[in-house]
Short mmCIF file of C-alpha atoms in Angstrom, two decimals:
data_model
loop_
_atom_site.label_atom_id
_atom_site.label_comp_id
_atom_site.label_asym_id
_atom_site.label_seq_id
_atom_site.Cartn_x
_atom_site.Cartn_y
_atom_site.Cartn_z
CA UNK T 191 7.88 -24.33 -29.12
CA UNK T 192 7.75 -25.18 -25.43
CA UNK T 193 6.11 -28.53 -24.67
CA UNK T 194 4.18 -29.78 -21.64
CA UNK T 195 6.87 -32.43 -21.34
CA UNK T 196 9.43 -29.71 -20.69
CA UNK T 197 7.16 -28.15 -18.04
CA UNK T 198 6.95 -31.54 -16.32
CA UNK T 199 10.67 -32.22 -16.58
CA UNK T 200 11.59 -28.84 -15.12
CA UNK T 201 9.15 -29.16 -12.19
CA UNK T 202 10.41 -32.69 -11.46
CA UNK T 203 14.04 -31.51 -11.37
CA UNK T 204 13.27 -28.71 -8.91
CA UNK T 205 11.14 -30.91 -6.65
CA UNK T 206 13.66 -33.78 -6.72
CA UNK T 207 16.56 -31.43 -6.00
CA UNK T 208 18.84 -32.98 -8.59
CA UNK T 209 18.96 -34.05 -12.22
CA UNK T 210 19.88 -37.62 -11.33
CA UNK T 211 16.94 -38.20 -8.97
CA UNK T 212 14.54 -36.58 -11.45
CA UNK T 213 15.88 -38.76 -14.27
CA UNK T 214 15.32 -41.89 -12.18
CA UNK T 215 11.75 -40.88 -11.39
CA UNK T 216 11.01 -40.01 -15.02
CA UNK T 217 12.75 -43.16 -16.36
CA UNK T 218 14.89 -41.22 -18.82
CA UNK T 219 18.62 -40.70 -19.23
CA UNK T 220 20.09 -37.75 -17.35
CA UNK T 221 21.69 -36.49 -20.57
CA UNK T 222 18.29 -36.41 -22.27
CA UNK T 223 16.82 -34.53 -19.33
CA UNK T 224 19.63 -31.95 -19.43
CA UNK T 225 19.11 -31.50 -23.16
CA UNK T 226 15.38 -30.82 -22.68
CA UNK T 227 16.09 -28.13 -20.08
CA UNK T 228 18.74 -26.55 -22.31
CA UNK T 229 16.21 -26.42 -25.16
CA UNK T 230 13.65 -24.89 -22.80
CA UNK T 231 16.09 -22.17 -21.73
CA UNK T 232 17.03 -21.49 -25.35
CA UNK T 233 13.36 -21.08 -26.26
CA UNK T 234 12.81 -18.69 -23.33
CA UNK T 235 16.11 -16.93 -24.01
CA UNK T 236 16.93 -16.85 -20.31
CA UNK T 237 18.60 -19.26 -17.85
CA UNK T 238 16.31 -21.00 -15.37
CA UNK T 239 18.94 -22.91 -13.38
CA UNK T 240 22.46 -21.98 -12.30
CA UNK T 241 24.36 -25.27 -12.22
CA UNK T 242 27.66 -26.63 -11.09
CA UNK T 243 28.94 -30.22 -10.97
CA UNK T 244 26.84 -31.25 -7.96
CA UNK T 245 23.92 -28.88 -7.50
CA UNK T 246 21.84 -26.10 -8.99
CA UNK T 247 20.04 -22.94 -7.92
CA UNK T 248 16.94 -21.39 -9.40
CA UNK T 249 17.33 -18.04 -11.11
CA UNK T 250 14.52 -15.49 -10.49
CA UNK T 251 13.09 -16.49 -13.88
CA UNK T 252 13.41 -20.14 -12.89
CA UNK T 253 11.53 -19.58 -9.63
CA UNK T 254 8.69 -17.90 -11.50
CA UNK T 255 8.63 -20.63 -14.16
CA UNK T 256 8.57 -23.35 -11.47
CA UNK T 257 5.66 -21.79 -9.55
CA UNK T 258 3.58 -21.03 -12.64
CA UNK T 259 4.54 -24.28 -14.37
CA UNK T 260 3.52 -26.39 -11.38
CA UNK T 261 0.17 -24.59 -11.28
CA UNK T 262 -0.35 -25.20 -15.00
CA UNK T 263 0.33 -28.91 -14.61
CA UNK T 264 -2.07 -29.14 -11.65
CA UNK T 265 -4.77 -27.37 -13.69
CA UNK T 266 -4.24 -29.80 -16.55
CA UNK T 267 -4.52 -32.79 -14.21
CA UNK T 268 -7.70 -31.34 -12.74
CA UNK T 269 -9.14 -30.77 -16.22
CA UNK T 270 -8.40 -34.37 -17.18
CA UNK T 271 -10.12 -35.69 -14.05
CA UNK T 272 -13.20 -33.55 -14.67
CA UNK T 273 -13.32 -34.54 -18.34
CA UNK T 274 -13.24 -38.23 -17.40
CA UNK T 275 -16.10 -37.75 -14.93
CA UNK T 276 -18.18 -35.83 -17.48
CA UNK T 277 -17.43 -38.51 -20.07
CA UNK T 278 -18.89 -41.09 -17.70
CA UNK T 279 -22.14 -39.17 -17.40
CA UNK T 280 -21.43 -36.80 -14.52
CA UNK T 281 -22.63 -33.21 -14.82
CA UNK T 282 -19.44 -31.96 -13.24
CA UNK T 283 -16.87 -32.17 -10.48
CA UNK T 284 -17.08 -29.79 -7.51
CA UNK T 285 -13.78 -29.17 -5.75
CA UNK T 286 -14.37 -28.79 -2.02
CA UNK T 287 -11.62 -27.88 0.43
CA UNK T 288 -11.70 -27.94 4.23
CA UNK T 289 -9.22 -26.87 6.87
CA UNK T 290 -7.62 -29.39 9.19
CA UNK T 291 -9.75 -28.07 12.07
CA UNK T 292 -12.99 -28.47 10.09
CA UNK T 293 -13.05 -32.23 10.18
CA UNK T 294 -15.72 -34.22 8.37
CA UNK T 295 -17.93 -34.86 11.38
CA UNK T 296 -21.10 -36.96 11.00
CA UNK T 297 -23.04 -33.68 10.73
CA UNK T 298 -20.95 -32.44 7.80
CA UNK T 299 -20.58 -35.85 6.15
CA UNK T 300 -24.33 -36.50 6.31
CA UNK T 301 -25.07 -33.06 4.87
CA UNK T 302 -22.64 -33.74 2.00
CA UNK T 303 -24.20 -37.15 1.37
CA UNK T 304 -27.72 -35.71 1.31
CA UNK T 305 -26.67 -32.89 -1.02
CA UNK T 306 -24.99 -35.37 -3.36
CA UNK T 307 -28.21 -37.42 -3.39
CA UNK T 308 -30.03 -34.28 -4.54
CA UNK T 309 -27.43 -33.72 -7.29
CA UNK T 310 -26.88 -37.20 -8.81
CA UNK T 311 -24.65 -35.88 -11.60
CA UNK T 312 -22.12 -34.28 -9.25
CA UNK T 313 -18.85 -35.76 -8.06
CA UNK T 314 -16.99 -34.21 -5.12
CA UNK T 315 -13.21 -33.83 -5.12
CA UNK T 316 -12.21 -33.17 -1.48
CA UNK T 317 -8.87 -31.89 -0.24
CA UNK T 318 -7.46 -30.19 2.86
CA UNK T 319 -6.03 -26.67 2.92
CA UNK T 320 -5.58 -23.92 5.56
CA UNK T 321 -8.55 -21.58 5.88
CA UNK T 322 -6.68 -18.51 4.61
CA UNK T 323 -5.48 -20.32 1.47
CA UNK T 324 -8.92 -21.58 0.52
CA UNK T 325 -10.31 -18.15 -0.36
CA UNK T 326 -7.37 -17.51 -2.70
CA UNK T 327 -7.82 -20.92 -4.35
CA UNK T 328 -11.50 -20.17 -4.95
CA UNK T 329 -10.78 -16.62 -6.12
CA UNK T 330 -8.28 -17.92 -8.70
CA UNK T 331 -10.51 -20.76 -9.88
CA UNK T 332 -8.66 -23.75 -8.44
CA UNK T 333 -11.42 -24.67 -5.97
CA UNK T 334 -15.19 -24.21 -5.81
CA UNK T 335 -16.27 -24.48 -2.15
CA UNK T 336 -14.34 -24.00 1.07
CA UNK T 337 -15.15 -25.03 4.63
CA UNK T 338 -13.01 -22.80 6.82
CA UNK T 339 -12.51 -21.45 10.31
CA UNK T 340 -13.30 -17.79 10.73
CA UNK T 341 -11.89 -15.23 10.70
CA UNK T 342 -9.96 -15.02 7.45
CA UNK T 343 -7.71 -11.98 7.08
CA UNK T 344 -7.48 -11.54 3.33
CA UNK T 345 -10.44 -10.09 1.45
CA UNK T 346 -11.12 -11.13 -2.13
CA UNK T 347 -13.70 -9.15 -4.13
CA UNK T 348 -15.39 -12.17 -5.69
CA UNK T 349 -15.65 -14.34 -2.56
CA UNK T 350 -18.61 -14.65 -0.20
CA UNK T 351 -18.44 -16.50 3.13
CA UNK T 352 -21.57 -17.70 4.91
CA UNK T 353 -21.60 -18.91 8.50
CA UNK T 354 -22.80 -22.49 8.85
CA UNK T 355 -22.39 -23.16 12.55
CA UNK T 356 -20.47 -22.60 15.76
CA UNK T 357 -19.02 -24.90 18.40
CA UNK T 358 -17.33 -24.41 21.71
CA UNK T 359 -13.59 -24.26 22.17
CA UNK T 360 -11.86 -26.70 24.51
CA UNK T 361 -8.33 -27.15 25.81
CA UNK T 362 -6.56 -30.27 24.55
CA UNK T 363 -3.92 -31.39 27.07
CA UNK T 364 -1.77 -34.49 27.67
CA UNK T 365 -3.73 -37.06 29.65
CA UNK T 366 -1.18 -36.98 32.50
CA UNK T 367 -1.11 -33.17 32.74
CA UNK T 368 -2.44 -31.59 35.98
CA UNK T 369 -4.88 -29.72 33.75
CA UNK T 370 -6.53 -33.01 32.80
CA UNK T 371 -7.87 -33.36 36.35
CA UNK T 372 -9.87 -30.12 36.07
CA UNK T 373 -13.54 -29.92 35.11
CA UNK T 374 -12.97 -26.56 33.44
CA UNK T 375 -10.25 -23.96 33.16
CA UNK T 376 -10.23 -20.20 32.58
CA UNK T 377 -8.31 -18.98 29.57
CA UNK T 378 -6.29 -16.57 31.72
CA UNK T 379 -4.92 -19.52 33.71
CA UNK T 380 -3.14 -20.85 30.61
CA UNK T 381 -0.65 -17.99 30.29
CA UNK T 382 2.32 -20.13 31.38
CA UNK T 383 1.41 -23.13 29.24
CA UNK T 384 3.24 -23.95 25.98
CA UNK T 385 0.94 -23.78 22.94
CA UNK T 386 1.45 -26.21 20.07
CA UNK T 387 -0.29 -23.88 17.58
CA UNK T 388 0.81 -20.25 17.07
CA UNK T 389 -0.75 -18.02 14.36
CA UNK T 390 1.09 -17.38 11.12
CA UNK T 391 1.50 -13.66 10.42
CA UNK T 392 -0.38 -13.93 7.10
CA UNK T 393 -3.14 -16.35 8.10
CA UNK T 394 -6.41 -16.17 9.94
CA UNK T 395 -8.39 -19.19 11.06
CA UNK T 396 -8.41 -20.97 14.40
CA UNK T 397 -4.91 -20.07 15.65
CA UNK T 398 -5.55 -16.39 14.91
CA UNK T 399 -8.83 -16.51 16.84
CA UNK T 400 -7.17 -18.24 19.80
CA UNK T 401 -4.30 -15.74 19.90
CA UNK T 402 -6.75 -12.83 20.00
CA UNK T 403 -8.77 -14.46 22.78
CA UNK T 404 -5.54 -14.86 24.75
CA UNK T 405 -4.56 -11.23 24.14
CA UNK T 406 -7.91 -10.17 25.58
CA UNK T 407 -6.79 -11.95 28.76
CA UNK T 408 -3.47 -10.10 28.80
CA UNK T 409 -1.06 -12.65 27.29
CA UNK T 410 0.10 -14.04 23.94
CA UNK T 411 0.30 -17.84 23.61
CA UNK T 412 3.72 -19.10 24.66
CA UNK T 413 5.09 -21.24 21.80
CA UNK T 414 5.97 -24.86 22.45
CA UNK T 415 9.27 -26.33 21.23
CA UNK T 416 7.38 -28.18 18.49
CA UNK T 417 4.71 -26.28 16.55
CA UNK T 418 1.98 -27.54 14.24
CA UNK T 419 -1.02 -25.93 12.56
CA UNK T 420 -2.28 -29.28 11.30
CA UNK T 421 -4.29 -32.05 12.91
CA UNK T 422 -0.95 -33.63 13.89
CA UNK T 423 -0.86 -31.16 16.79
CA UNK T 424 -2.95 -33.69 18.75
CA UNK T 425 -0.10 -36.19 18.46
CA UNK T 426 2.35 -33.59 19.77
CA UNK T 427 0.03 -32.92 22.70
CA UNK T 428 -0.16 -36.64 23.45
CA UNK T 429 3.65 -36.66 23.57
CA UNK T 430 3.56 -33.98 26.27
CA UNK T 431 5.00 -31.14 24.17
CA UNK T 432 2.27 -28.63 24.90
CA UNK T 433 -1.43 -27.81 24.77
CA UNK T 434 -3.82 -26.36 22.20
CA UNK T 435 -7.21 -24.68 22.17
CA UNK T 436 -9.30 -26.51 19.59
CA UNK T 437 -12.92 -26.97 18.51
CA UNK T 438 -14.88 -29.65 20.33
CA UNK T 439 -15.14 -31.71 17.12
CA UNK T 440 -11.42 -32.54 17.39
CA UNK T 441 -12.33 -35.01 20.11
CA UNK T 442 -13.53 -37.32 17.32
CA UNK T 443 -10.00 -37.74 15.94
CA UNK T 444 -7.92 -37.38 19.10
CA UNK T 445 -5.50 -40.14 20.17
CA UNK T 446 -6.09 -41.85 23.51
CA UNK T 447 -3.41 -39.82 25.30
CA UNK T 448 -5.17 -36.48 24.79
CA UNK T 449 -7.72 -35.15 27.28
CA UNK T 450 -10.17 -32.29 26.63
CA UNK T 451 -11.02 -29.73 29.31
CA UNK T 452 -13.96 -27.36 29.05
CA UNK T 453 -12.75 -23.80 28.51
CA UNK T 454 -14.27 -20.92 30.47
CA UNK T 455 -17.47 -22.87 31.12
CA UNK T 456 -18.03 -23.38 27.41
CA UNK T 457 -18.60 -19.70 26.66
CA UNK T 458 -15.87 -19.30 23.98
CA UNK T 459 -16.94 -20.33 20.48
CA UNK T 460 -15.44 -20.79 17.03
CA UNK T 461 -17.38 -20.36 13.79
CA UNK T 462 -17.23 -22.35 10.55
CA UNK T 463 -17.84 -20.59 7.24
CA UNK T 464 -18.63 -21.82 3.74
CA UNK T 465 -16.85 -19.89 1.00
CA UNK T 466 -17.76 -19.67 -2.70
CA UNK T 467 -17.42 -17.19 -5.53
CA UNK T 468 -20.26 -14.66 -5.60
CA UNK T 469 -20.97 -15.54 -9.22
CA UNK T 470 -20.01 -19.20 -9.29
CA UNK T 471 -20.97 -21.80 -11.87
CA UNK T 472 -24.74 -22.50 -11.52
CA UNK T 473 -24.06 -26.08 -10.50
CA UNK T 474 -21.66 -24.96 -7.74
CA UNK T 475 -24.13 -22.31 -6.57
CA UNK T 476 -26.98 -24.80 -6.36
CA UNK T 477 -24.83 -27.33 -4.50
CA UNK T 478 -23.48 -24.74 -2.07
CA UNK T 479 -26.94 -23.29 -1.38
CA UNK T 480 -28.32 -26.75 -0.65
CA UNK T 481 -25.36 -27.52 1.65
CA UNK T 482 -25.77 -24.22 3.53
CA UNK T 483 -29.44 -25.03 4.01
CA UNK T 484 -28.51 -28.30 5.73
CA UNK T 485 -25.65 -26.93 7.81
CA UNK T 486 -26.74 -23.36 8.51
#
């Protein structure tokens, strides 16, 4: 019978990239680790790793086992955390995700604090994930609430997204850029600038919105030599590697070397949505409804 220990050992080997590094991290002998994987493959009746003296490659079955096994281990860890909280008197843990461009501003943080006060048995588990991935995580039961940038491209039958606010878009530029001396700039005037953030073909969110706004002005954002879809893009801008069109809230986390210029007289906006399952757990539904009431 396959054990959880074998799941963990296999995932550790793949993530470490070698048996020796995995054995060091797990504090077991490499020979014992190899034996466990051999027993796992015998039980499955299929090879998971193609090995030689120095390295290994995942077989198709191994790739599937790694992806599903990692997810199983994460679900078990999450279950343990929730069980501990419930054991200490909590009614439940609500898993809330937010994108890197939906930062926890005082407005959002205060709304979360007030909603938690109204639900004293709830504990929040917060994490960061791209907008497009959040809806899938909620659809498949690995998250409960998502704070994301619209639009999202993928549609999931059990997910509802409610708008909870808009804010203006601004251009983040290096402080010493000629653009920093301007009071405002038209989007069309940025066609020759290098953009730090370029949309992924399978993702919506902020970069997708920005690209479409640029296309309406007759150009596609010119990619910079260093690209980032995370909050680290502000550090790349400070280093002079390019510009980005971002929500105004990003000013709260920007390093000193980044300047923000009003875009098109403040007329271009970005919208934040709150995503949940349509038929979520009653506790999640009550929490989400209360949060929407404070933010909407």
